[in-house]
mmCIF file of C-alpha atoms (C1' of nucleotides) in Angstrom:
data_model
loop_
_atom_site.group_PDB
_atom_site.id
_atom_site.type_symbol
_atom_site.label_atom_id
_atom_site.label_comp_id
_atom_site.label_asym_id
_atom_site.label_seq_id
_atom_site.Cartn_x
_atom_site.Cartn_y
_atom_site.Cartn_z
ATOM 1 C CA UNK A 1 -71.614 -133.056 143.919
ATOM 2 C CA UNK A 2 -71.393 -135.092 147.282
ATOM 3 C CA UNK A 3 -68.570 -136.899 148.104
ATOM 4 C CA UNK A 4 -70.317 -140.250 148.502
ATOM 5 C CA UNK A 5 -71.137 -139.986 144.779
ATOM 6 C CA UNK A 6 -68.067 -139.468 143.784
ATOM 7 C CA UNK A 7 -65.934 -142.909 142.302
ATOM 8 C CA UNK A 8 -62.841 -141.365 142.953
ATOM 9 C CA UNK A 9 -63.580 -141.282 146.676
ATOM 10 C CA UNK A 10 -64.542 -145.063 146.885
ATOM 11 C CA UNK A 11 -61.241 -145.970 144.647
ATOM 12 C CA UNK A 12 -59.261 -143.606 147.215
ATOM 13 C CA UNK A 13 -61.029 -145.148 150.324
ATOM 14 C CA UNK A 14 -59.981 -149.024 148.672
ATOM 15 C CA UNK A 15 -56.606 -147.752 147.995
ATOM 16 C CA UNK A 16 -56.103 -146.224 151.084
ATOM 17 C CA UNK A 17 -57.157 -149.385 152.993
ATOM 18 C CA UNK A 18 -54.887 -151.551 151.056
ATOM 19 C CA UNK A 19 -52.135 -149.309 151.955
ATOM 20 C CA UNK A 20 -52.895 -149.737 155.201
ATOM 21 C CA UNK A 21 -53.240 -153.560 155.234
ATOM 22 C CA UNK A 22 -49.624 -153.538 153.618
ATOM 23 C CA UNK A 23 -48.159 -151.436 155.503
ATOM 24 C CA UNK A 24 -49.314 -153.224 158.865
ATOM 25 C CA UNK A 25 -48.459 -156.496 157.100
ATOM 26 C CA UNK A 26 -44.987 -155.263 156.126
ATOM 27 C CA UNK A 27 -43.675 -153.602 159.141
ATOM 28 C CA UNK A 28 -42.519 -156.902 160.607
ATOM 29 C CA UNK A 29 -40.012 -157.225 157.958
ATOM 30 C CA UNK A 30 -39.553 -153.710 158.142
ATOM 31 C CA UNK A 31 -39.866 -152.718 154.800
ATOM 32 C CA UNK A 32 -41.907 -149.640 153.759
ATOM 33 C CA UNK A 33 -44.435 -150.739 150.924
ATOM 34 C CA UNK A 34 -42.572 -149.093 148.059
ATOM 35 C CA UNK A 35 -39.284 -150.928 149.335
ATOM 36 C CA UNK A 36 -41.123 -154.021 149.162
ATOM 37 C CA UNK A 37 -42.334 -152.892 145.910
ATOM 38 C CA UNK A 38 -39.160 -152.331 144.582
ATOM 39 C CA UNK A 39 -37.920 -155.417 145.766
ATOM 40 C CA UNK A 40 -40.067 -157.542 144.753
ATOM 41 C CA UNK A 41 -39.833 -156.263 140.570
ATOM 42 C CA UNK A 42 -36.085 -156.125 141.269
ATOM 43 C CA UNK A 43 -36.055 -159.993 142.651
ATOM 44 C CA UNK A 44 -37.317 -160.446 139.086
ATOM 45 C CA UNK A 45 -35.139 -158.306 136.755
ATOM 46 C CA UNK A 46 -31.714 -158.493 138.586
ATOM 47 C CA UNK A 47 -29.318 -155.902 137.198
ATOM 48 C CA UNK A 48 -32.146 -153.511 136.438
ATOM 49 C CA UNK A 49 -31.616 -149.936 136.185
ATOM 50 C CA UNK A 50 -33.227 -147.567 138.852
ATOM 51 C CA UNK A 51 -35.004 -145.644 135.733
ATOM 52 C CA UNK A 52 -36.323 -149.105 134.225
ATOM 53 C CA UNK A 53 -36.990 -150.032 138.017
ATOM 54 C CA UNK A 54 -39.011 -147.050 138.596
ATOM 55 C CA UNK A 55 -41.203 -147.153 135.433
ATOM 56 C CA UNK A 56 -42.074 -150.864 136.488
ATOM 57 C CA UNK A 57 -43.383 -149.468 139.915
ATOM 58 C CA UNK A 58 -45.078 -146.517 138.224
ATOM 59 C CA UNK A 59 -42.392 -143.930 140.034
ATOM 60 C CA UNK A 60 -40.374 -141.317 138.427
ATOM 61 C CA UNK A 61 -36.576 -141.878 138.811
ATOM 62 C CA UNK A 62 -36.092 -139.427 141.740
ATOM 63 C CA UNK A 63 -38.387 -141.221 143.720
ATOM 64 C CA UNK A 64 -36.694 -144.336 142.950
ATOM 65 C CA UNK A 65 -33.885 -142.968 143.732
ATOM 66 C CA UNK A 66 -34.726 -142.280 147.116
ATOM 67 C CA UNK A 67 -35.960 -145.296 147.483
ATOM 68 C CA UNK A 68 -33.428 -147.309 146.479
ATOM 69 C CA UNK A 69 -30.743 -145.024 148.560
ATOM 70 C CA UNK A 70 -32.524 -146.397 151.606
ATOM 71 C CA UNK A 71 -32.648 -150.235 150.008
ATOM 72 C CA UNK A 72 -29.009 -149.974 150.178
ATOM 73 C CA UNK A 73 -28.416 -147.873 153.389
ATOM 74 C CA UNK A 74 -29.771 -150.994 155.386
ATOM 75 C CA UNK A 75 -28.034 -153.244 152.936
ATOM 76 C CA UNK A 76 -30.305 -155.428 151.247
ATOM 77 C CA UNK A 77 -29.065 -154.497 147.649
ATOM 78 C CA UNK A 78 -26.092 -153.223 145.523
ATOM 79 C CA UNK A 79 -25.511 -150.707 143.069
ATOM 80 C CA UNK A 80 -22.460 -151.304 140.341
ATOM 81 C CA UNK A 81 -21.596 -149.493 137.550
ATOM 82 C CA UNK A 82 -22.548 -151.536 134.104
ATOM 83 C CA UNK A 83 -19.752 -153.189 132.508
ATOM 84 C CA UNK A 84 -20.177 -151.241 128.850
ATOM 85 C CA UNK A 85 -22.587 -148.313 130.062
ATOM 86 C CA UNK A 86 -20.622 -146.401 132.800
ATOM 87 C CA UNK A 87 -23.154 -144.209 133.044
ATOM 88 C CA UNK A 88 -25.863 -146.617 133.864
ATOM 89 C CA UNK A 89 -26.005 -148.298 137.668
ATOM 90 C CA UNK A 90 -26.821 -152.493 137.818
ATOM 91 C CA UNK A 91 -28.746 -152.981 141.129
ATOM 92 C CA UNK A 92 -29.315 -156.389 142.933
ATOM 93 C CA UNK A 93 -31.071 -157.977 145.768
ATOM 94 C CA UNK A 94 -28.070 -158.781 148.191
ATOM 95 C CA UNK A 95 -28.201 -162.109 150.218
ATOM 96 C CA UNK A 96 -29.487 -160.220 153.407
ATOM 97 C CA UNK A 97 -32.246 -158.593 150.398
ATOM 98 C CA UNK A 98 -33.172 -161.764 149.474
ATOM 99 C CA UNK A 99 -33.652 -163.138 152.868
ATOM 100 C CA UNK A 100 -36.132 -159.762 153.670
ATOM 101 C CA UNK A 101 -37.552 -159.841 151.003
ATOM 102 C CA UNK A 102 -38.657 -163.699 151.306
ATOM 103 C CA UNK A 103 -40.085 -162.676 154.526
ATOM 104 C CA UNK A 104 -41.876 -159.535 153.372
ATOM 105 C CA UNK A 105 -43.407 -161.781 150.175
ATOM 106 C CA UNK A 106 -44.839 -164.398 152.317
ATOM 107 C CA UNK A 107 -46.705 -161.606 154.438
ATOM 108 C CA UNK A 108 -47.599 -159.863 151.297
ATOM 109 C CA UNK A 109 -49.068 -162.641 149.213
ATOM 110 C CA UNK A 110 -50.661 -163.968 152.251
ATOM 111 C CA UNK A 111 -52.746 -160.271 151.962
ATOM 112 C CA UNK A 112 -53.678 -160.909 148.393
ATOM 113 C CA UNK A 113 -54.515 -164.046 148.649
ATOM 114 C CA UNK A 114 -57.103 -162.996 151.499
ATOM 115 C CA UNK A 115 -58.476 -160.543 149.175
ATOM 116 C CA UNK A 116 -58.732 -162.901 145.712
ATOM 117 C CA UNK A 117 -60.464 -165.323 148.228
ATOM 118 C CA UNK A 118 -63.179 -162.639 148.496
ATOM 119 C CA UNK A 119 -64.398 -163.065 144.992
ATOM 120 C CA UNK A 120 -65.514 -165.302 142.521
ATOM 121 C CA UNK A 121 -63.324 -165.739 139.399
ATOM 122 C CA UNK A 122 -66.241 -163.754 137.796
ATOM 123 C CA UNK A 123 -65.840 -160.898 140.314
ATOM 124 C CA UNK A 124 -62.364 -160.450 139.700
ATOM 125 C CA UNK A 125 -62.160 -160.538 135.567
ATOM 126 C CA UNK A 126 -64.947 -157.744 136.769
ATOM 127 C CA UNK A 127 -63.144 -155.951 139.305
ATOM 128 C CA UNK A 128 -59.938 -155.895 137.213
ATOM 129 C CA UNK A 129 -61.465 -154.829 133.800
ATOM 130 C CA UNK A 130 -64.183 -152.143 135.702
ATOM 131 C CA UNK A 131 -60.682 -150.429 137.331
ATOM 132 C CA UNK A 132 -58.920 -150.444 133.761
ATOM 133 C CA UNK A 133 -61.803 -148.594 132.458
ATOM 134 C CA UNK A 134 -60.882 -146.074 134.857
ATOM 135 C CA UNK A 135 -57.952 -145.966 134.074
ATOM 136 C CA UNK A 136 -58.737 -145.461 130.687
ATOM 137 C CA UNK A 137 -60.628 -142.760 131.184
ATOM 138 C CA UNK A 138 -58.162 -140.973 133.595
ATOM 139 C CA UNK A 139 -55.824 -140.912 131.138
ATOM 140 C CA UNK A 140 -57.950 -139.541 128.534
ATOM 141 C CA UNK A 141 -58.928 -136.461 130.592
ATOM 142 C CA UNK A 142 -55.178 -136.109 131.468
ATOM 143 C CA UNK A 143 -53.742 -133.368 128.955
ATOM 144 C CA UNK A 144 -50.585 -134.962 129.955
ATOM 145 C CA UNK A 145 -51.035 -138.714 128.609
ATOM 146 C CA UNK A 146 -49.276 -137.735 124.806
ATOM 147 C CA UNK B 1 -47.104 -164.888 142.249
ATOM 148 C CA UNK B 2 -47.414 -163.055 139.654
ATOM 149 C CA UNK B 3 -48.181 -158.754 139.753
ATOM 150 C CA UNK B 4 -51.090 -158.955 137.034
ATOM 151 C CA UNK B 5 -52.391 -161.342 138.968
ATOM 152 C CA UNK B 6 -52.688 -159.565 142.096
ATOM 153 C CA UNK B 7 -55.633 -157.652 143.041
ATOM 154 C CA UNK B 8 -53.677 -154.922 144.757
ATOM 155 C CA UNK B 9 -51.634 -153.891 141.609
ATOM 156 C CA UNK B 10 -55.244 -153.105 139.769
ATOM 157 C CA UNK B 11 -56.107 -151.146 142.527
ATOM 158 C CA UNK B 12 -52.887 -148.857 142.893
ATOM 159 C CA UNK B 13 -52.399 -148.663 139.361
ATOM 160 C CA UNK B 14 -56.105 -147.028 139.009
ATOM 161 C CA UNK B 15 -55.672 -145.027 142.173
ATOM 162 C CA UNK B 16 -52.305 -143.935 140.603
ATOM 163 C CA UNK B 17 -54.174 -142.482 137.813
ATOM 164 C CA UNK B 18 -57.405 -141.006 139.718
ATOM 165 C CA UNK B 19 -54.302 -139.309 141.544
ATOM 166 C CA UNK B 20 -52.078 -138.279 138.670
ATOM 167 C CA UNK B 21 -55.259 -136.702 136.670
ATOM 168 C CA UNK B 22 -56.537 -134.722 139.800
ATOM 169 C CA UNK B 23 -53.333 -133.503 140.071
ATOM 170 C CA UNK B 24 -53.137 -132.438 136.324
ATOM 171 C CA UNK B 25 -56.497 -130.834 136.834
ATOM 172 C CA UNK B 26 -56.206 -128.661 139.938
ATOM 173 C CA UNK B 27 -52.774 -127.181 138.952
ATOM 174 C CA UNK B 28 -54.254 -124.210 136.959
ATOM 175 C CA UNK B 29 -56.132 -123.703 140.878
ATOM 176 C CA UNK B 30 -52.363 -123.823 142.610
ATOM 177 C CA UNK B 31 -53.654 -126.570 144.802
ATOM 178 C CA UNK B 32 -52.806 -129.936 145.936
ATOM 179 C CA UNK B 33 -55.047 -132.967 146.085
ATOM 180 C CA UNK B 34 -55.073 -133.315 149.150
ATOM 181 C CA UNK B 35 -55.794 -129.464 149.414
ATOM 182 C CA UNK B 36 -58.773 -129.685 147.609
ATOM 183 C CA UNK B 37 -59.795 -132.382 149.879
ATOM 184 C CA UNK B 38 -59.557 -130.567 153.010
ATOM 185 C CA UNK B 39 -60.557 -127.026 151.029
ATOM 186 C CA UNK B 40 -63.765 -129.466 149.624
ATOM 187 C CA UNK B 41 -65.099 -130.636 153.186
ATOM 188 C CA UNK B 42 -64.565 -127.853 154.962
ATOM 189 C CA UNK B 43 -66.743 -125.844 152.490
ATOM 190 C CA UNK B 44 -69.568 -128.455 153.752
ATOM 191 C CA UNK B 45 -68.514 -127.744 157.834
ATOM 192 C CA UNK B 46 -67.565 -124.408 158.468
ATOM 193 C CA UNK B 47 -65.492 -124.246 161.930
ATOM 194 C CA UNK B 48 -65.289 -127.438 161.985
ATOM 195 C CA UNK B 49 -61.554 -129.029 163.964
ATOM 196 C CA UNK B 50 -58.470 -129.612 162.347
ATOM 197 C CA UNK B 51 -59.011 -133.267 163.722
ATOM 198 C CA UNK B 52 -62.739 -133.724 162.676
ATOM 199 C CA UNK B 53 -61.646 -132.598 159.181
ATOM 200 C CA UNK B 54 -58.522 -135.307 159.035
ATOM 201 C CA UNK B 55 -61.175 -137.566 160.286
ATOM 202 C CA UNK B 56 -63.276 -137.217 156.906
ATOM 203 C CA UNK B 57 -60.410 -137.038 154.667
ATOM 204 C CA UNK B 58 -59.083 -140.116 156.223
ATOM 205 C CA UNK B 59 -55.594 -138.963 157.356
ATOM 206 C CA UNK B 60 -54.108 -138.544 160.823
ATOM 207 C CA UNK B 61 -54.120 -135.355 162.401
ATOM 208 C CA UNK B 62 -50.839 -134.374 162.034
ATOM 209 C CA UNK B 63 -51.216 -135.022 158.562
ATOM 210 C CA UNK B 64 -53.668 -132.323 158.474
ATOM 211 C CA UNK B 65 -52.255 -130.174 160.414
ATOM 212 C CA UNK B 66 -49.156 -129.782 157.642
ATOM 213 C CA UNK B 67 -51.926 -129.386 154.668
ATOM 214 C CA UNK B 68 -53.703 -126.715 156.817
ATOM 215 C CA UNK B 69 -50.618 -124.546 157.415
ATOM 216 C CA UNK B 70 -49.542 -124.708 153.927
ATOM 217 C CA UNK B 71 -53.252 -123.372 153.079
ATOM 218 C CA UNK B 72 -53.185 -120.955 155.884
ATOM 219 C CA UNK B 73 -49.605 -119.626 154.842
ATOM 220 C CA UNK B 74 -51.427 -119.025 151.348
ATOM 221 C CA UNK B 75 -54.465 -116.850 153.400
ATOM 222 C CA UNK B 76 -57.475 -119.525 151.956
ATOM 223 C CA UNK B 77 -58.228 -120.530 156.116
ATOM 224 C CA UNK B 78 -58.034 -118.887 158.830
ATOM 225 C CA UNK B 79 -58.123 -120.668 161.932
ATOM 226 C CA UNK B 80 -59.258 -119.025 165.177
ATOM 227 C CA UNK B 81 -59.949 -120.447 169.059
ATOM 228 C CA UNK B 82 -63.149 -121.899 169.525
ATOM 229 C CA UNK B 83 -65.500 -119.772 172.397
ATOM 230 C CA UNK B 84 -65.806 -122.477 174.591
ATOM 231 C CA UNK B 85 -63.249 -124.975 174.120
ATOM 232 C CA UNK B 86 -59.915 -123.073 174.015
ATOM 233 C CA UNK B 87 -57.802 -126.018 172.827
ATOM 234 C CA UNK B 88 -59.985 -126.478 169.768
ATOM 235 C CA UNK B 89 -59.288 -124.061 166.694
ATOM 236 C CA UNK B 90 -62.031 -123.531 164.359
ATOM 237 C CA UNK B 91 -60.942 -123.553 160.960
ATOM 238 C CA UNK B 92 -62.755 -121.768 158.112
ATOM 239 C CA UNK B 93 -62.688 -120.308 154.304
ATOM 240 C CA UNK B 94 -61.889 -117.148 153.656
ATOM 241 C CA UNK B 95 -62.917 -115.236 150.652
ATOM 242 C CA UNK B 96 -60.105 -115.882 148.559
ATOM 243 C CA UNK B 97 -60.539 -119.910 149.863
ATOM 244 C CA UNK B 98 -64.044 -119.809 148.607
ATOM 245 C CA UNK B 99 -63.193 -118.129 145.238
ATOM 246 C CA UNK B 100 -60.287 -121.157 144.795
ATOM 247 C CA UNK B 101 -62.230 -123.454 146.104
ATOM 248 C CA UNK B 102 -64.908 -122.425 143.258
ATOM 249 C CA UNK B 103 -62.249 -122.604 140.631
ATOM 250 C CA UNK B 104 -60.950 -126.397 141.876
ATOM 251 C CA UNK B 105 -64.345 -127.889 142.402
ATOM 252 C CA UNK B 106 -65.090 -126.980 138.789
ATOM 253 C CA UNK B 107 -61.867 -128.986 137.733
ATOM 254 C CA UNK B 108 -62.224 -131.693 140.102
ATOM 255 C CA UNK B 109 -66.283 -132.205 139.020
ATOM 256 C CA UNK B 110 -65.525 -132.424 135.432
ATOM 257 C CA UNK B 111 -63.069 -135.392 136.011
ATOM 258 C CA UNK B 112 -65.642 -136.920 138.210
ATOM 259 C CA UNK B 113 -68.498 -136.609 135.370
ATOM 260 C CA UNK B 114 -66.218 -138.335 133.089
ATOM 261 C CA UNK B 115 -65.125 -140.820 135.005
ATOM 262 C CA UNK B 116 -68.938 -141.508 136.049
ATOM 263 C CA UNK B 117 -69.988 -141.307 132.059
ATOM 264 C CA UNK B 118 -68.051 -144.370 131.327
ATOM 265 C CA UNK B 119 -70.224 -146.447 133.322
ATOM 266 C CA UNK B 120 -73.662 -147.483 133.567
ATOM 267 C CA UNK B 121 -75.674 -147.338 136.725
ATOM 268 C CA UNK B 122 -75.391 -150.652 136.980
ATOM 269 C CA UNK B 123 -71.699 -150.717 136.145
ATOM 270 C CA UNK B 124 -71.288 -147.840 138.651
ATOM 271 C CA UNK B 125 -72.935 -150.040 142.107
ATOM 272 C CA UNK B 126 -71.204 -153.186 140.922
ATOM 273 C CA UNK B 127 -67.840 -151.210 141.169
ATOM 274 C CA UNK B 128 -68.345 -149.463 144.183
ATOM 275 C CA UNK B 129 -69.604 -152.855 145.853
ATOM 276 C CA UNK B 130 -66.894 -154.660 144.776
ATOM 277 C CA UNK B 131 -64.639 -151.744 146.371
ATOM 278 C CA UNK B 132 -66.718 -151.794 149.283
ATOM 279 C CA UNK B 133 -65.784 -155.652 149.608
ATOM 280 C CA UNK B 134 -62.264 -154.975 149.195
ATOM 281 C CA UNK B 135 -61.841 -152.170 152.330
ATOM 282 C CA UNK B 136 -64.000 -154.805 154.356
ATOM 283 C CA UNK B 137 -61.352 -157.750 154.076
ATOM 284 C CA UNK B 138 -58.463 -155.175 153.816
ATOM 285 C CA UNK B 139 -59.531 -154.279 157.259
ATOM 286 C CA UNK B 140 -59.880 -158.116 158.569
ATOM 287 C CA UNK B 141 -56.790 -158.745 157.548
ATOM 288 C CA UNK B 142 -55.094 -155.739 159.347
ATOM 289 C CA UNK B 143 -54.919 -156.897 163.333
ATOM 290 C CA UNK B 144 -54.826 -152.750 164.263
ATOM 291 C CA UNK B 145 -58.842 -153.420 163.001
ATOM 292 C CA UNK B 146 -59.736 -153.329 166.587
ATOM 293 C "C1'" DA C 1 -61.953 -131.565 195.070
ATOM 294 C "C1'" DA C 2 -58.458 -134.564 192.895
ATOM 295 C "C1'" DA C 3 -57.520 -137.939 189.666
ATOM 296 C "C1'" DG C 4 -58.074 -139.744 185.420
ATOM 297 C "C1'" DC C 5 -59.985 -140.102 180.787
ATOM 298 C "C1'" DT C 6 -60.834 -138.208 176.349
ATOM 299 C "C1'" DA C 7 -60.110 -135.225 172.640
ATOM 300 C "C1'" DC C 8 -57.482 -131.629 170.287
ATOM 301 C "C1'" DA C 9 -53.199 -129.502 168.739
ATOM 302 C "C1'" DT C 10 -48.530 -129.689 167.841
ATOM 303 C "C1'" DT C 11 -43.543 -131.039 167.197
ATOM 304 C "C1'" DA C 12 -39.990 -134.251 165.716
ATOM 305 C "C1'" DG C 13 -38.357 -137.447 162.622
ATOM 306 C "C1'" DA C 14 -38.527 -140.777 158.869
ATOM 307 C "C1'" DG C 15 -39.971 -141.813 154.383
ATOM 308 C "C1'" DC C 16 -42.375 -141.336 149.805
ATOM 309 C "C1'" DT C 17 -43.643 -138.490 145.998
ATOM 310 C "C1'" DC C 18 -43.435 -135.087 142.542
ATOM 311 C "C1'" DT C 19 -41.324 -131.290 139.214
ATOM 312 C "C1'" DA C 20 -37.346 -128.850 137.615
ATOM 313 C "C1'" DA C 21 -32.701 -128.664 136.629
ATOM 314 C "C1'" DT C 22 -27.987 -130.521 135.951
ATOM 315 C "C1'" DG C 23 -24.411 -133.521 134.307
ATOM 316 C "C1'" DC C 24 -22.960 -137.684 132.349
ATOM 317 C "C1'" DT C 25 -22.333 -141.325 128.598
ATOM 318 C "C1'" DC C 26 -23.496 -143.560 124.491
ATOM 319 C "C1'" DG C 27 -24.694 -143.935 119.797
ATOM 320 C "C1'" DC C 28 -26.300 -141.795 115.718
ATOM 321 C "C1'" DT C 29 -26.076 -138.377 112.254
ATOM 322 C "C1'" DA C 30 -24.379 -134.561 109.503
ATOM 323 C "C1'" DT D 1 -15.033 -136.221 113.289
ATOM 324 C "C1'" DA D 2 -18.041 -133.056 115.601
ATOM 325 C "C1'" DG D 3 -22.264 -132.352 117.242
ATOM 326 C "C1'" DC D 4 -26.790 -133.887 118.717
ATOM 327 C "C1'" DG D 5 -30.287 -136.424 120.914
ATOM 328 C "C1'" DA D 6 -31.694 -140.110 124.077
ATOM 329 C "C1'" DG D 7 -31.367 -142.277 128.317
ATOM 330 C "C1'" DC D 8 -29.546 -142.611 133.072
ATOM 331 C "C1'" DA D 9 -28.369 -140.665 137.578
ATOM 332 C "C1'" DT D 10 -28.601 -137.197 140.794
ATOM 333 C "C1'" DT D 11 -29.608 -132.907 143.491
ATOM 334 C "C1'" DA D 12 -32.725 -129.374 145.144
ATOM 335 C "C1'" DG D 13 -36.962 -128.078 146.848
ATOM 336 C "C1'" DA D 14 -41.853 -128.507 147.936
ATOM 337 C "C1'" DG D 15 -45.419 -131.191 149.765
ATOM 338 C "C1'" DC D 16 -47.887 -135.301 151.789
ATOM 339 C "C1'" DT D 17 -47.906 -139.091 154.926
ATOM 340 C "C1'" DC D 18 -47.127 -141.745 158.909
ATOM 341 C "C1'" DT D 19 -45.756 -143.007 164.048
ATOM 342 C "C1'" DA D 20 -44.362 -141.424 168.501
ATOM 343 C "C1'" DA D 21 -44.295 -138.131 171.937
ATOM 344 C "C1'" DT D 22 -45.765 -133.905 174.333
ATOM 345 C "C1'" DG D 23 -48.810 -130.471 176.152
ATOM 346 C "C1'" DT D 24 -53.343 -128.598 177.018
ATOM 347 C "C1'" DA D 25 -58.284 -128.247 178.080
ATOM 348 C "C1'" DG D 26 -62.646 -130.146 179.440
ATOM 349 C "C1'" DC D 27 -65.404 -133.626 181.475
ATOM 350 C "C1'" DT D 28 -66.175 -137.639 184.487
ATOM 351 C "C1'" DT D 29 -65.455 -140.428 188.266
ATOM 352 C "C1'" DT D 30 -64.162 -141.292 192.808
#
DNA sequence: AAAGCTACATTAGAGCTCTAATGCTCGCTA
DNA sequence: TAGCGAGCATTAGAGCTCTAATGTAGCTTT
């Protein structure tokens, strides 16, 4: 089966460029694309957990972890223990977080905006519901998706 | 704005599963995605370079160069100077390669036949030229373009 | 012939990602 | 009340990915 026939390789190839394009767009603000990622749910749900935070960025919790250990190397958010659950760690965006993060948004919206421009309003209900057949069907050939 | 409004979050989430179910799939083989990519292409070029190959799996050289060792370490490639150019090394399967290779392909093909049964023909060029469009403004809107 | 350009290979270092395993706390149940 | 299960956090280890830098070989240009 050649590659060219393959949908998987077009996804990748679309995938991969808008990695890229963020990436690129991002490094001015110098966030990676999953910091910006993580940011950006996290500027919505303050006082998330990092488990709750990862499933929103489709991550497992190590990776979040990881993630998030860098996020508050450089300083841009917090991690307190929760009032009642000790076990459980708040995070939130801290004023130098927000101020990134504002940055990084404007760059990264400016990106999707580019790319919604592309298409008509057709094209995108489309685009959006041709990708959740594959994901769909993904999932269905995954053992794994119990 | 909004993540299920963005374009991008379609994308990685159905690039997330393409991934996830490829990896599910070529476990039973022992190899990585991005294994079977490099094992898959250099089936189709025999002694071809370490950079021509990261060229058609669209990663950077030393990208490459850390999936090669890991399948050389395993004895699926060897990799031996090239007659005339010394500084090139000519990578190729080995028995055992081809006999994985075999095994993943079968894997990988089924997923691919699924995924490609869900659609129509028609279905199938609108979402590959609607992917198409995507990489083309991706890549407008990434300055390093030139 | 010497210089430079191009392409390949490689190392170093940072970061993301996963699975597997461990330890903790809370709340529910026997 | 004692135990049990669920959920969270974390560590360890393997692997992929990138950028930046270095070294080498071959070809081209001066």
């Amino acid at each position: 089966m050649p590659a060219s026939e393959r949908l998987g390789s077009h996804l990748k190839r679309a995938e991969q460029a808008l990695n890229a394009t963020k990436t690129a767009v991002l490094k001015p603000a110098g966030l990676t694309v999953a910091q910006y990622a993580a940011l950006l749910h996290l500027s919505d749900n303050p006082g998330i957990s990092a488990a709750a935070l990862a499933r929103l960025c489709g991550v497992t919790p190590p990776t979040m972890n990881t993630v998030l250990k860098n996020l508050q190397d450089r300083g841009l958010i917090t991690r307190s223990p929760h009032e009642w659950h000790r076990n459980v760690l708040e995070t939130r965006l801290t004023d130098e977080g927000r101020a990134v993060m504002t940055d990084a948004d404007t760059a990264a919206v400016r990106v999707e905006r580019a790319l919604a421009a592309e298409f008509t309003d057709a094209e995108r209900g489309t685009l959006t519901g041709l990708l959740a057949r594959c994901v769909r069907v993904l999932e269905e050939q995954r053992p794994g998706s119990s």
